[in-house]
Coordinates of C-alpha atoms and ligand atoms in Angstrom, one line a residue:
M1 CA 26.5 2.9 -26.7
A2 CA 22.7 3.3 -25.8
E3 CA 23.2 7.1 -26.0
A4 CA 25.6 7.1 -29.0
L5 CA 23.0 4.9 -30.8
Q6 CA 20.1 7.1 -29.9
R7 CA 22.1 10.1 -31.2
L8 CA 22.8 8.2 -34.4
I9 CA 19.2 7.8 -34.9
L10 CA 18.2 11.2 -34.3
D11 CA 20.9 12.6 -36.5
S12 CA 20.1 10.4 -39.4
L13 CA 16.4 11.5 -39.0
Q14 CA 17.5 15.2 -39.0
S15 CA 19.4 14.8 -42.1
G16 CA 17.5 12.2 -44.3
D17 CA 14.0 13.1 -42.7
F18 CA 13.3 9.4 -42.0
I19 CA 15.2 6.1 -42.0
N20 CA 13.9 3.5 -44.5
D21 CA 15.6 0.6 -43.2
T22 CA 17.5 0.5 -39.9
R23 CA 19.5 -2.3 -41.4
S24 CA 21.2 0.4 -43.3
L25 CA 22.5 2.2 -40.3
I26 CA 26.4 2.1 -40.0
L27 CA 26.8 1.2 -36.2
P28 CA 29.1 3.7 -34.1
D29 CA 31.1 0.9 -32.5
K30 CA 31.0 -1.6 -35.5
G31 CA 31.7 0.8 -38.2
Q32 CA 29.6 -1.8 -40.4
P33 CA 25.7 -1.7 -41.4
A34 CA 23.7 -3.1 -38.6
E35 CA 22.8 -6.3 -40.7
C36 CA 22.5 -9.0 -38.1
L37 CA 19.7 -9.7 -35.6
E38 CA 21.5 -8.9 -32.6
D39 CA 21.9 -5.2 -34.0
Q40 CA 18.5 -4.9 -34.8
I41 CA 17.4 -5.7 -31.1
T42 CA 19.8 -3.2 -29.8
I43 CA 18.2 -0.9 -32.1
L44 CA 15.0 -1.6 -30.9
G45 CA 15.7 -0.8 -27.6
A46 CA 17.1 2.5 -28.8
L47 CA 14.0 3.2 -30.6
N48 CA 11.6 2.0 -27.6
S49 CA 13.4 4.8 -25.5
L50 CA 12.9 7.4 -28.1
S51 CA 9.2 6.5 -28.6
S52 CA 8.5 6.6 -25.0
R53 CA 9.2 10.3 -25.2
E54 CA 7.8 10.4 -28.8
M55 CA 10.6 11.8 -30.1
V56 CA 10.2 8.8 -32.9
K57 CA 7.8 6.7 -34.4
Y58 CA 8.7 3.4 -36.1
D59 CA 7.1 0.6 -38.0
T60 CA 8.5 -3.3 -37.6
H61 CA 9.0 -5.7 -40.4
D62 CA 9.6 -9.1 -39.8
V63 CA 12.5 -11.1 -41.4
S64 CA 14.3 -14.3 -40.8
S65 CA 18.0 -14.4 -41.1
H66 CA 20.5 -16.8 -40.5
V67 CA 22.9 -16.7 -37.4
L68 CA 25.8 -18.6 -36.7
T69 CA 26.0 -21.5 -34.1
P70 CA 29.1 -21.5 -31.9
E71 CA 30.8 -24.1 -34.2
G72 CA 30.1 -21.9 -37.0
A73 CA 31.6 -19.0 -35.2
Q74 CA 34.5 -21.0 -34.5
I75 CA 35.1 -21.6 -38.1
V76 CA 34.8 -18.2 -38.9
K77 CA 38.0 -17.6 -36.6
D78 CA 40.1 -20.6 -37.3
G79 CA 38.8 -22.1 -40.6
S80 CA 37.0 -25.0 -41.5
H81 CA 37.6 -28.6 -40.1
E82 CA 38.9 -29.6 -43.7
A83 CA 40.9 -26.6 -44.0
R84 CA 42.7 -27.1 -40.8
V85 CA 43.1 -31.1 -41.6
W86 CA 45.0 -29.7 -45.0
S87 CA 47.1 -27.0 -43.0
A88 CA 48.3 -29.6 -40.8
L89 CA 49.7 -31.8 -43.5
S90 CA 53.0 -31.5 -45.8
L91 CA 52.7 -31.3 -49.5
K92 CA 53.4 -34.3 -51.2
G93 CA 57.0 -34.9 -52.0
Q94 CA 57.9 -32.1 -49.7
G95 CA 57.6 -33.5 -46.3
A96 CA 56.8 -36.6 -44.3
P97 CA 53.3 -38.1 -44.1
I98 CA 51.4 -37.9 -41.0
T99 CA 49.4 -40.6 -39.3
P100 CA 45.7 -40.2 -38.4
V101 CA 46.7 -40.7 -34.7
Q102 CA 49.0 -37.6 -35.5
L103 CA 46.6 -35.7 -37.0
K104 CA 44.3 -35.8 -33.9
G105 CA 47.1 -34.9 -31.8
I106 CA 47.3 -31.1 -34.0
V107 CA 43.7 -30.4 -34.9
G108 CA 41.8 -32.6 -32.0
D109 CA 39.3 -35.0 -32.4
E110 CA 36.1 -33.1 -34.0
A111 CA 38.1 -31.7 -36.7
S112 CA 40.1 -34.7 -37.6
K113 CA 36.9 -36.8 -38.0
V114 CA 34.8 -34.4 -39.7
G115 CA 37.5 -32.7 -41.8
Q116 CA 39.2 -35.6 -43.1
G117 CA 36.3 -36.6 -45.0
R118 CA 35.7 -33.5 -46.9
A119 CA 39.3 -32.7 -47.3
F120 CA 39.5 -36.2 -49.3
K121 CA 36.0 -35.3 -51.2
N122 CA 37.5 -32.0 -52.1
G123 CA 40.6 -33.8 -53.6
W124 CA 43.0 -31.5 -51.0
I125 CA 44.8 -34.5 -49.2
G126 CA 45.5 -38.0 -50.0
K127 CA 47.0 -41.2 -48.7
E128 CA 50.8 -42.1 -48.7
G129 CA 51.4 -45.6 -47.1
N130 CA 49.9 -45.3 -43.7
G131 CA 49.8 -41.6 -43.7
L132 CA 48.1 -38.6 -44.9
I133 CA 49.7 -35.9 -47.3
K134 CA 48.8 -32.7 -49.0
L135 CA 47.8 -32.8 -52.6
V136 CA 47.3 -29.2 -53.6
P137 CA 49.7 -26.1 -52.6
E138 CA 46.8 -23.9 -52.0
I139 CA 43.0 -24.1 -50.9
Q140 CA 40.0 -22.0 -51.2
D141 CA 38.1 -22.5 -47.6
A142 CA 34.5 -21.9 -49.0
T143 CA 32.9 -22.7 -45.7
Q144 CA 34.5 -20.0 -43.7
V145 CA 34.2 -17.4 -46.6
E146 CA 30.4 -18.3 -46.8
L147 CA 30.0 -18.1 -43.0
Q148 CA 32.0 -14.9 -42.8
E149 CA 29.3 -13.5 -45.2
V150 CA 26.5 -15.0 -43.1
A151 CA 27.7 -13.6 -40.1
S152 CA 27.9 -9.9 -41.4
T153 CA 24.7 -10.1 -43.7
G154 CA 22.4 -12.7 -42.1
S155 CA 22.3 -14.2 -45.5
L156 CA 24.3 -15.6 -48.7
K157 CA 24.4 -14.1 -52.1
A158 CA 25.1 -17.6 -53.3
G159 CA 21.6 -18.8 -52.1
E160 CA 19.3 -21.1 -50.4
K161 CA 21.1 -24.1 -51.5
I162 CA 24.2 -23.4 -49.6
L163 CA 22.4 -22.1 -46.6
A164 CA 20.5 -25.4 -46.4
D165 CA 23.8 -27.4 -46.5
L166 CA 25.4 -25.0 -43.5
R167 CA 22.2 -25.5 -41.7
K168 CA 22.3 -29.2 -42.1
R169 CA 25.7 -29.0 -40.9
K170 CA 24.6 -27.1 -37.8
L171 CA 26.9 -24.2 -38.5
I172 CA 24.0 -21.7 -39.1
V173 CA 20.4 -21.5 -37.6
L174 CA 17.4 -19.8 -39.4
K175 CA 16.4 -17.0 -36.6
K176 CA 13.0 -14.8 -36.8
G177 CA 13.9 -11.0 -36.6
Q178 CA 12.9 -7.5 -37.4
W179 CA 14.2 -4.3 -39.0
F180 CA 12.5 -1.0 -38.8
T181 CA 11.3 2.0 -40.5
V182 CA 11.8 5.3 -38.5
H183 CA 10.0 8.4 -38.7
K184 CA 10.2 11.8 -36.6
G185 CA 7.6 12.0 -33.6
S186 CA 5.7 14.8 -32.4
Q187 CA 8.5 15.6 -29.8
F188 CA 11.5 15.3 -32.2
S189 CA 14.6 16.7 -31.2
T190 CA 18.3 16.0 -31.8
S191 CA 18.9 16.6 -28.3
T192 CA 19.0 13.0 -26.1
A193 CA 18.4 14.9 -22.8
K194 CA 16.0 12.8 -20.7
P195 CA 12.5 14.8 -20.5
E196 CA 11.8 16.1 -16.8
T197 CA 9.4 13.9 -14.7
D198 CA 8.8 16.4 -11.9
L199 CA 8.5 20.0 -11.8
T200 CA 11.3 21.2 -8.9
A201 CA 11.8 24.3 -7.2
D202 CA 15.2 24.7 -8.6
M203 CA 13.6 24.4 -12.1
L204 CA 11.1 27.3 -11.0
T205 CA 14.0 29.6 -9.6
S206 CA 16.2 29.0 -12.8
G207 CA 13.5 29.6 -15.3
S208 CA 14.5 26.5 -17.0
W209 CA 10.8 25.0 -16.4
K210 CA 10.2 27.2 -19.6
T211 CA 12.3 25.4 -22.0
A212 CA 12.5 22.0 -20.6
T213 CA 10.8 19.0 -22.2
Y214 CA 8.3 17.1 -19.9
K215 CA 7.4 13.5 -19.7
K216 CA 4.1 12.6 -20.5
Y217 CA 1.7 11.3 -17.8
N218 CA 0.9 7.7 -18.0
F219 CA -2.6 7.7 -17.0
E220 CA -2.8 3.9 -17.8
A221 CA -0.1 2.8 -15.2
E222 CA -1.3 0.9 -12.3
G223 CA -0.6 2.6 -8.8
I224 CA 1.9 1.4 -6.4
P225 CA 0.0 -0.7 -3.7
T226 CA 0.2 1.2 -0.6
T227 CA 1.6 -0.3 2.6
G228 CA 0.1 -0.5 5.8
G229 CA -2.7 -2.0 7.8
A230 CA -5.8 -3.7 6.1
L231 CA -9.1 -4.6 7.5
H232 CA -10.4 -8.3 7.4
P233 CA -13.2 -8.5 5.5
L234 CA -15.3 -9.8 8.5
L235 CA -14.6 -6.6 10.3
K236 CA -15.6 -4.4 7.5
V237 CA -19.0 -6.2 7.2
R238 CA -19.3 -6.1 10.8
E239 CA -18.8 -2.4 10.9
E240 CA -21.3 -1.9 8.0
I241 CA -24.1 -3.8 10.1
R242 CA -22.8 -2.2 13.3
N243 CA -23.6 1.0 11.5
I244 CA -27.0 -0.1 10.5
F245 CA -27.9 -0.9 14.2
L246 CA -26.8 2.7 15.6
E247 CA -28.7 4.3 12.7
M248 CA -31.8 2.3 13.9
G249 CA -31.2 3.7 17.3
F250 CA -29.9 0.2 18.9
A251 CA -27.3 0.5 21.7
E252 CA -24.4 -2.1 21.8
M253 CA -24.5 -5.2 24.4
P254 CA -21.0 -6.1 26.2
T255 CA -20.2 -9.5 24.8
Q256 CA -16.6 -10.0 26.1
S257 CA -17.5 -13.2 28.1
F258 CA -16.8 -16.1 25.6
V259 CA -17.2 -18.6 28.8
E260 CA -20.6 -18.7 29.8
S261 CA -22.5 -21.1 32.2
G262 CA -25.2 -23.5 31.3
F263 CA -27.5 -21.5 33.5
W264 CA -27.0 -18.3 31.2
C265 CA -26.6 -19.9 27.9
F266 CA -29.7 -22.1 28.4
D267 CA -31.6 -22.3 31.6
A268 CA -32.2 -18.6 31.7
L269 CA -33.6 -19.0 28.1
F270 CA -36.0 -22.0 28.9
V271 CA -33.8 -24.1 26.8
P272 CA -34.6 -27.5 28.4
Q273 CA -31.6 -29.1 30.5
Q274 CA -32.2 -32.4 28.2
H275 CA -32.0 -30.4 25.0
P276 CA -29.9 -31.9 22.4
A277 CA -28.0 -28.5 21.7
R278 CA -26.5 -29.1 25.3
D279 CA -24.6 -32.3 24.2
L280 CA -21.0 -32.7 24.3
Q281 CA -21.4 -33.4 20.7
D282 CA -23.0 -29.7 20.3
T283 CA -21.2 -27.6 22.8
F284 CA -17.6 -27.1 24.1
Y285 CA -17.8 -27.6 27.9
L286 CA -14.5 -26.3 30.2
S287 CA -12.7 -28.9 32.3
D288 CA -11.0 -26.4 34.3
P289 CA -12.7 -24.8 36.0
K290 CA -15.6 -26.9 35.4
Q291 CA -18.3 -25.1 37.5
S292 CA -19.8 -21.5 37.6
L293 CA -20.4 -19.4 40.8
D294 CA -24.4 -19.3 41.6
P295 CA -26.3 -17.1 40.1
E296 CA -28.7 -14.4 42.1
P297 CA -30.6 -17.0 44.3
A298 CA -34.2 -15.6 43.9
Y299 CA -33.8 -15.3 40.0
Y300 CA -32.2 -18.9 39.9
Q301 CA -34.9 -20.2 41.9
R302 CA -37.8 -18.9 39.5
V303 CA -36.0 -20.1 36.5
S304 CA -35.7 -23.6 37.9
E305 CA -39.4 -24.0 39.3
T306 CA -40.4 -22.6 35.7
H307 CA -38.7 -25.4 34.1
E308 CA -39.4 -28.1 36.7
Y309 CA -42.9 -27.2 37.4
G310 CA -44.1 -24.6 35.4
G311 CA -45.6 -21.2 35.8
F312 CA -46.7 -17.9 34.2
G313 CA -49.3 -19.9 32.2
S314 CA -46.9 -22.7 31.3
V315 CA -46.8 -26.2 32.8
G316 CA -42.8 -26.5 32.2
Y317 CA -40.8 -29.3 31.1
R318 CA -41.9 -31.3 34.2
A319 CA -38.1 -32.8 34.3
P320 CA -36.2 -33.1 37.3
W321 CA -33.9 -30.2 37.5
S322 CA -30.1 -30.4 37.8
H323 CA -27.8 -27.8 39.6
E324 CA -25.0 -29.4 38.3
E325 CA -26.1 -28.9 34.4
S326 CA -26.8 -25.4 35.5
R327 CA -23.5 -24.7 36.7
K328 CA -21.4 -26.1 33.8
L329 CA -19.0 -23.7 32.0
L330 CA -19.2 -23.7 28.4
L331 CA -17.9 -21.8 25.6
R332 CA -21.1 -19.4 24.4
T333 CA -23.0 -21.1 21.7
H334 CA -24.9 -18.0 20.7
T335 CA -24.9 -14.5 21.8
T336 CA -28.5 -15.1 23.0
A337 CA -26.6 -15.7 26.2
S338 CA -25.3 -12.3 26.4
S339 CA -28.6 -11.0 25.5
A340 CA -30.1 -12.8 28.6
H341 CA -27.9 -11.0 30.8
M342 CA -28.9 -7.6 29.3
L343 CA -32.6 -8.4 29.6
Y344 CA -32.2 -9.6 33.1
K345 CA -30.5 -6.2 34.2
L346 CA -33.0 -4.4 32.2
A347 CA -36.1 -6.2 34.0
A348 CA -34.4 -5.5 37.3
K349 CA -34.4 -1.5 36.9
Y350 CA -35.5 -0.1 39.9
D351 CA -37.1 2.6 38.6
G352 CA -39.3 0.7 36.7
F353 CA -39.2 -0.6 32.9
K354 CA -38.0 1.3 30.0
P355 CA -38.0 0.2 26.3
A356 CA -34.5 -0.9 24.8
K357 CA -33.1 -1.9 21.3
L358 CA -29.8 -3.6 22.0
F359 CA -27.5 -5.6 19.3
S360 CA -24.3 -7.4 19.6
I361 CA -21.9 -8.7 16.9
D362 CA -19.4 -11.5 18.5
R363 CA -18.1 -14.7 18.2
V364 CA -19.6 -18.0 19.4
F365 CA -18.6 -21.5 19.4
R366 CA -20.1 -24.9 18.3
N367 CA -18.7 -28.3 18.2
E368 CA -19.3 -28.6 14.5
T369 CA -17.7 -31.0 11.9
M370 CA -15.9 -28.4 10.2
D371 CA -16.2 -28.2 6.2
A372 CA -16.3 -25.4 3.4
T373 CA -19.2 -23.7 5.0
H374 CA -18.7 -24.7 9.0
L375 CA -16.1 -23.8 11.6
A376 CA -16.3 -24.5 15.1
E377 CA -16.3 -20.8 15.8
F378 CA -18.3 -18.0 13.7
H379 CA -19.6 -14.6 14.4
Q380 CA -23.3 -13.9 15.4
V381 CA -25.2 -10.8 14.9
E382 CA -28.0 -10.3 17.0
G383 CA -30.7 -7.6 17.5
V384 CA -32.8 -7.6 20.4
V385 CA -36.1 -5.2 21.0
A386 CA -38.1 -4.7 24.3
D387 CA -41.1 -2.7 24.6
R388 CA -44.9 -2.9 25.8
D389 CA -47.3 -4.6 23.7
L390 CA -45.1 -5.5 20.7
T391 CA -46.3 -7.8 18.2
L392 CA -44.9 -10.1 15.6
A393 CA -45.9 -7.6 13.1
D394 CA -43.5 -5.4 14.8
L395 CA -40.5 -7.7 14.5
I396 CA -41.1 -8.8 10.6
G397 CA -41.1 -5.0 10.2
F398 CA -37.9 -4.4 12.1
M399 CA -36.3 -7.1 10.0
R400 CA -37.3 -6.1 6.8
V401 CA -35.8 -2.5 7.3
F402 CA -32.7 -4.1 8.8
F403 CA -32.1 -6.4 5.8
K404 CA -32.8 -3.6 3.3
K405 CA -30.4 -1.5 4.9
M406 CA -28.2 -4.4 4.2
G407 CA -29.1 -4.6 0.6
I408 CA -31.4 -7.3 1.0
E409 CA -34.8 -6.3 -0.4
K410 CA -36.7 -9.5 -0.9
V411 CA -37.0 -11.3 2.3
R412 CA -39.6 -14.2 3.3
F413 CA -40.3 -15.6 6.8
K414 CA -41.0 -19.6 7.7
P415 CA -42.5 -20.7 11.0
A416 CA -40.1 -22.3 12.9
Y417 CA -39.1 -23.6 16.5
N418 CA -36.7 -22.2 19.1
P419 CA -37.1 -23.2 22.7
Y420 CA -36.7 -19.7 23.7
T421 CA -39.0 -18.2 21.3
E422 CA -42.8 -18.4 20.2
P423 CA -43.5 -17.8 17.7
S424 CA -40.3 -18.2 16.0
L425 CA -39.3 -17.5 12.2
E426 CA -36.6 -18.4 10.0
I427 CA -35.8 -15.8 7.4
F428 CA -35.0 -16.1 3.8
A429 CA -33.4 -14.1 1.4
F430 CA -33.5 -14.2 -2.5
H431 CA -30.1 -14.7 -3.6
P432 CA -30.0 -13.0 -6.9
M433 CA -26.7 -14.8 -8.3
L434 CA -27.7 -18.1 -7.2
N435 CA -31.4 -17.5 -8.1
R436 CA -32.8 -19.1 -5.0
W437 CA -34.0 -18.3 -1.7
V438 CA -31.2 -18.9 1.1
E439 CA -31.7 -18.9 4.9
V440 CA -30.2 -15.8 6.4
G441 CA -31.4 -16.0 10.0
N442 CA -33.6 -16.9 13.0
S443 CA -36.0 -14.8 14.9
G444 CA -38.8 -14.9 17.3
M445 CA -40.6 -13.4 20.1
F446 CA -39.1 -14.7 23.4
R447 CA -41.3 -16.8 25.7
P448 CA -43.1 -15.3 28.8
E449 CA -41.4 -18.4 30.7
M450 CA -38.1 -16.8 29.9
L451 CA -39.0 -13.2 30.3
E452 CA -41.5 -13.2 33.5
P453 CA -38.7 -15.0 35.8
M454 CA -36.6 -12.2 34.9
G455 CA -39.1 -9.9 36.5
F456 CA -40.5 -8.2 33.3
P457 CA -44.3 -6.8 33.6
K458 CA -46.6 -8.9 31.5
D459 CA -47.3 -6.5 28.8
V460 CA -43.6 -6.3 27.8
R461 CA -42.7 -8.4 24.8
V462 CA -39.1 -8.9 23.6
H463 CA -38.3 -9.8 20.1
G464 CA -35.1 -10.9 18.9
W465 CA -33.2 -12.1 15.5
G466 CA -30.0 -13.4 14.8
L467 CA -27.7 -14.3 11.8
S468 CA -24.3 -15.3 11.1
L469 CA -21.6 -12.6 10.2
E470 CA -19.7 -14.8 7.8
R471 CA -22.5 -15.9 5.9
P472 CA -23.2 -12.2 4.3
T473 CA -19.4 -11.6 4.2
M474 CA -18.9 -14.7 1.9
I475 CA -21.7 -13.7 -0.1
R476 CA -20.3 -10.0 -0.6
Y477 CA -17.0 -11.2 -1.3
G478 CA -17.8 -13.7 -3.5
I479 CA -16.1 -16.3 -1.1
N480 CA -17.2 -20.0 -1.4
N481 CA -15.0 -21.7 1.1
I482 CA -14.8 -20.6 4.9
R483 CA -11.5 -21.2 5.1
T484 CA -10.4 -18.5 2.7
L485 CA -12.1 -16.4 5.2
V486 CA -11.4 -17.3 8.7
G487 CA -8.0 -19.6 9.9
H488 CA -4.4 -20.3 8.9
K489 CA -5.1 -20.5 5.3
V490 CA -6.4 -16.9 4.6
S491 CA -4.2 -15.1 2.3
I492 CA -3.0 -11.9 3.9
E493 CA -2.6 -10.6 0.3
G494 CA -6.2 -11.2 -0.4
I495 CA -7.2 -9.4 2.9
E496 CA -5.1 -6.4 1.8
R497 CA -6.5 -6.3 -1.7
S498 CA -10.3 -6.7 -0.7
P499 CA -12.0 -3.6 -1.5
A500 CA -12.7 -1.4 1.3
V501 CA -16.3 -0.6 0.6
M502 CA -18.7 -2.7 -1.5
F503 CA -21.3 -1.2 -3.2
Ligands
LIG601 N1 -29.9 -17.5 18.9 C1 -30.4 -17.9 17.6 C2 -29.4 -18.5 16.8 O1 -28.5 -19.0 17.7 C3 -31.0 -16.4 16.7 C4 -31.9 -15.7 17.6 C5 -31.6 -14.8 18.2 C6 -33.2 -16.5 17.7 C7 -32.7 -14.2 19.1 C8 -34.3 -15.8 18.2 C9 -33.9 -14.6 18.9 O2 -29.6 -18.9 16.0

């Protein structure tokens, strides 16, 4: 059918140059003009298929047209209710009257109910005793004739008054529809052969490519999403930051030990054993095993003495030292625990001190109340630089270059407090979208109470800075709830569709 209809349209265009009104087309399967709405919908399908190949162009005209309801269609087939009532009866004087109950049995509930009244009104039937009888030998079933006309033309020559009556009787409804004016397109031909979408080896060898028609490329079409793995935004930003560190000559620190001891996470950094960060409310402690092995005794001795009694120009905390507190196992609360291991190794180098630039990006754990911007675990980015005679200006300079490479040009520093650094600086960046300064990290020069027990020469300074990986990732990808980034509410589809590179 579709094929025959396309051919009909093309042939009509060939012979008549254009089709003024598609309602005048004689449908191949109907043998009648395509006057009803359904016919035009079929024609539209054919037109769309042809116009996608630029074989035709068409204009659309809106019309409203009448179509039969199922009840109307029934009447076209079997006659109106009143006609069916009339034909069920005997003509007066020629047979016995029929009771209403009997009539119901013959024509059904609906027809006997609606049809009797109309047949009476038309003067077609009358009463005889308790029964009903035909009064006229012949009738004209006007309703059936009218509905037949509506079915084939969508309208009635007799006019709106009768149409309105048929609508009221729910035999027809008004439907909006369309018809079309059709012209030849730029690729017009009477052949309905499908245009080629690909040039094949066969076409080249047979030479059929010379005469074939080709489907145009649709440059507006969206590509098919590729299947395969995708990187999580955090991993992408991690890679970017890692590259910045590598460009700046930093080496990556090993950070695989999520479990640390109180000694390496806090004591080695000169964080007092009574510091609130070490409380259960802030740190996750292990219950099994509970205790770490002892660190190297001489270093342990120097650290505990510095805490308790001072040294290296410090008076210490003057609080009793707890061996147990130091050996508690915990989930590291910052990657500075890993930095402490590395700095200790660096200080203990047998062939003397060598400057170092180290970084790490890995996971840390804090016993936080979780909300839109806090989870109990996140990633820290940390940089550490050790050299002789470094100054605070070196630290600030490093951070300016680092943040600039991350796309953050405007940075500001504010004095802050850290148990292990002095001076300490909080880092603020200007957020153009929020139009305000936001805190992006923390930094400082590590204290001599931390560095000298490790064995660093007195003139060696170490500075460091840390930031979260989640904060810049959320800003980059316009995410305002951390749960869309990490955890079970992350949409895999969102991960797959997130841009590979942000500019
Ligand atoms: N460890 C600090 C934090 O958790 C970051 C930091 C690293 C600060 C190194 C100073 C030096 O916020």
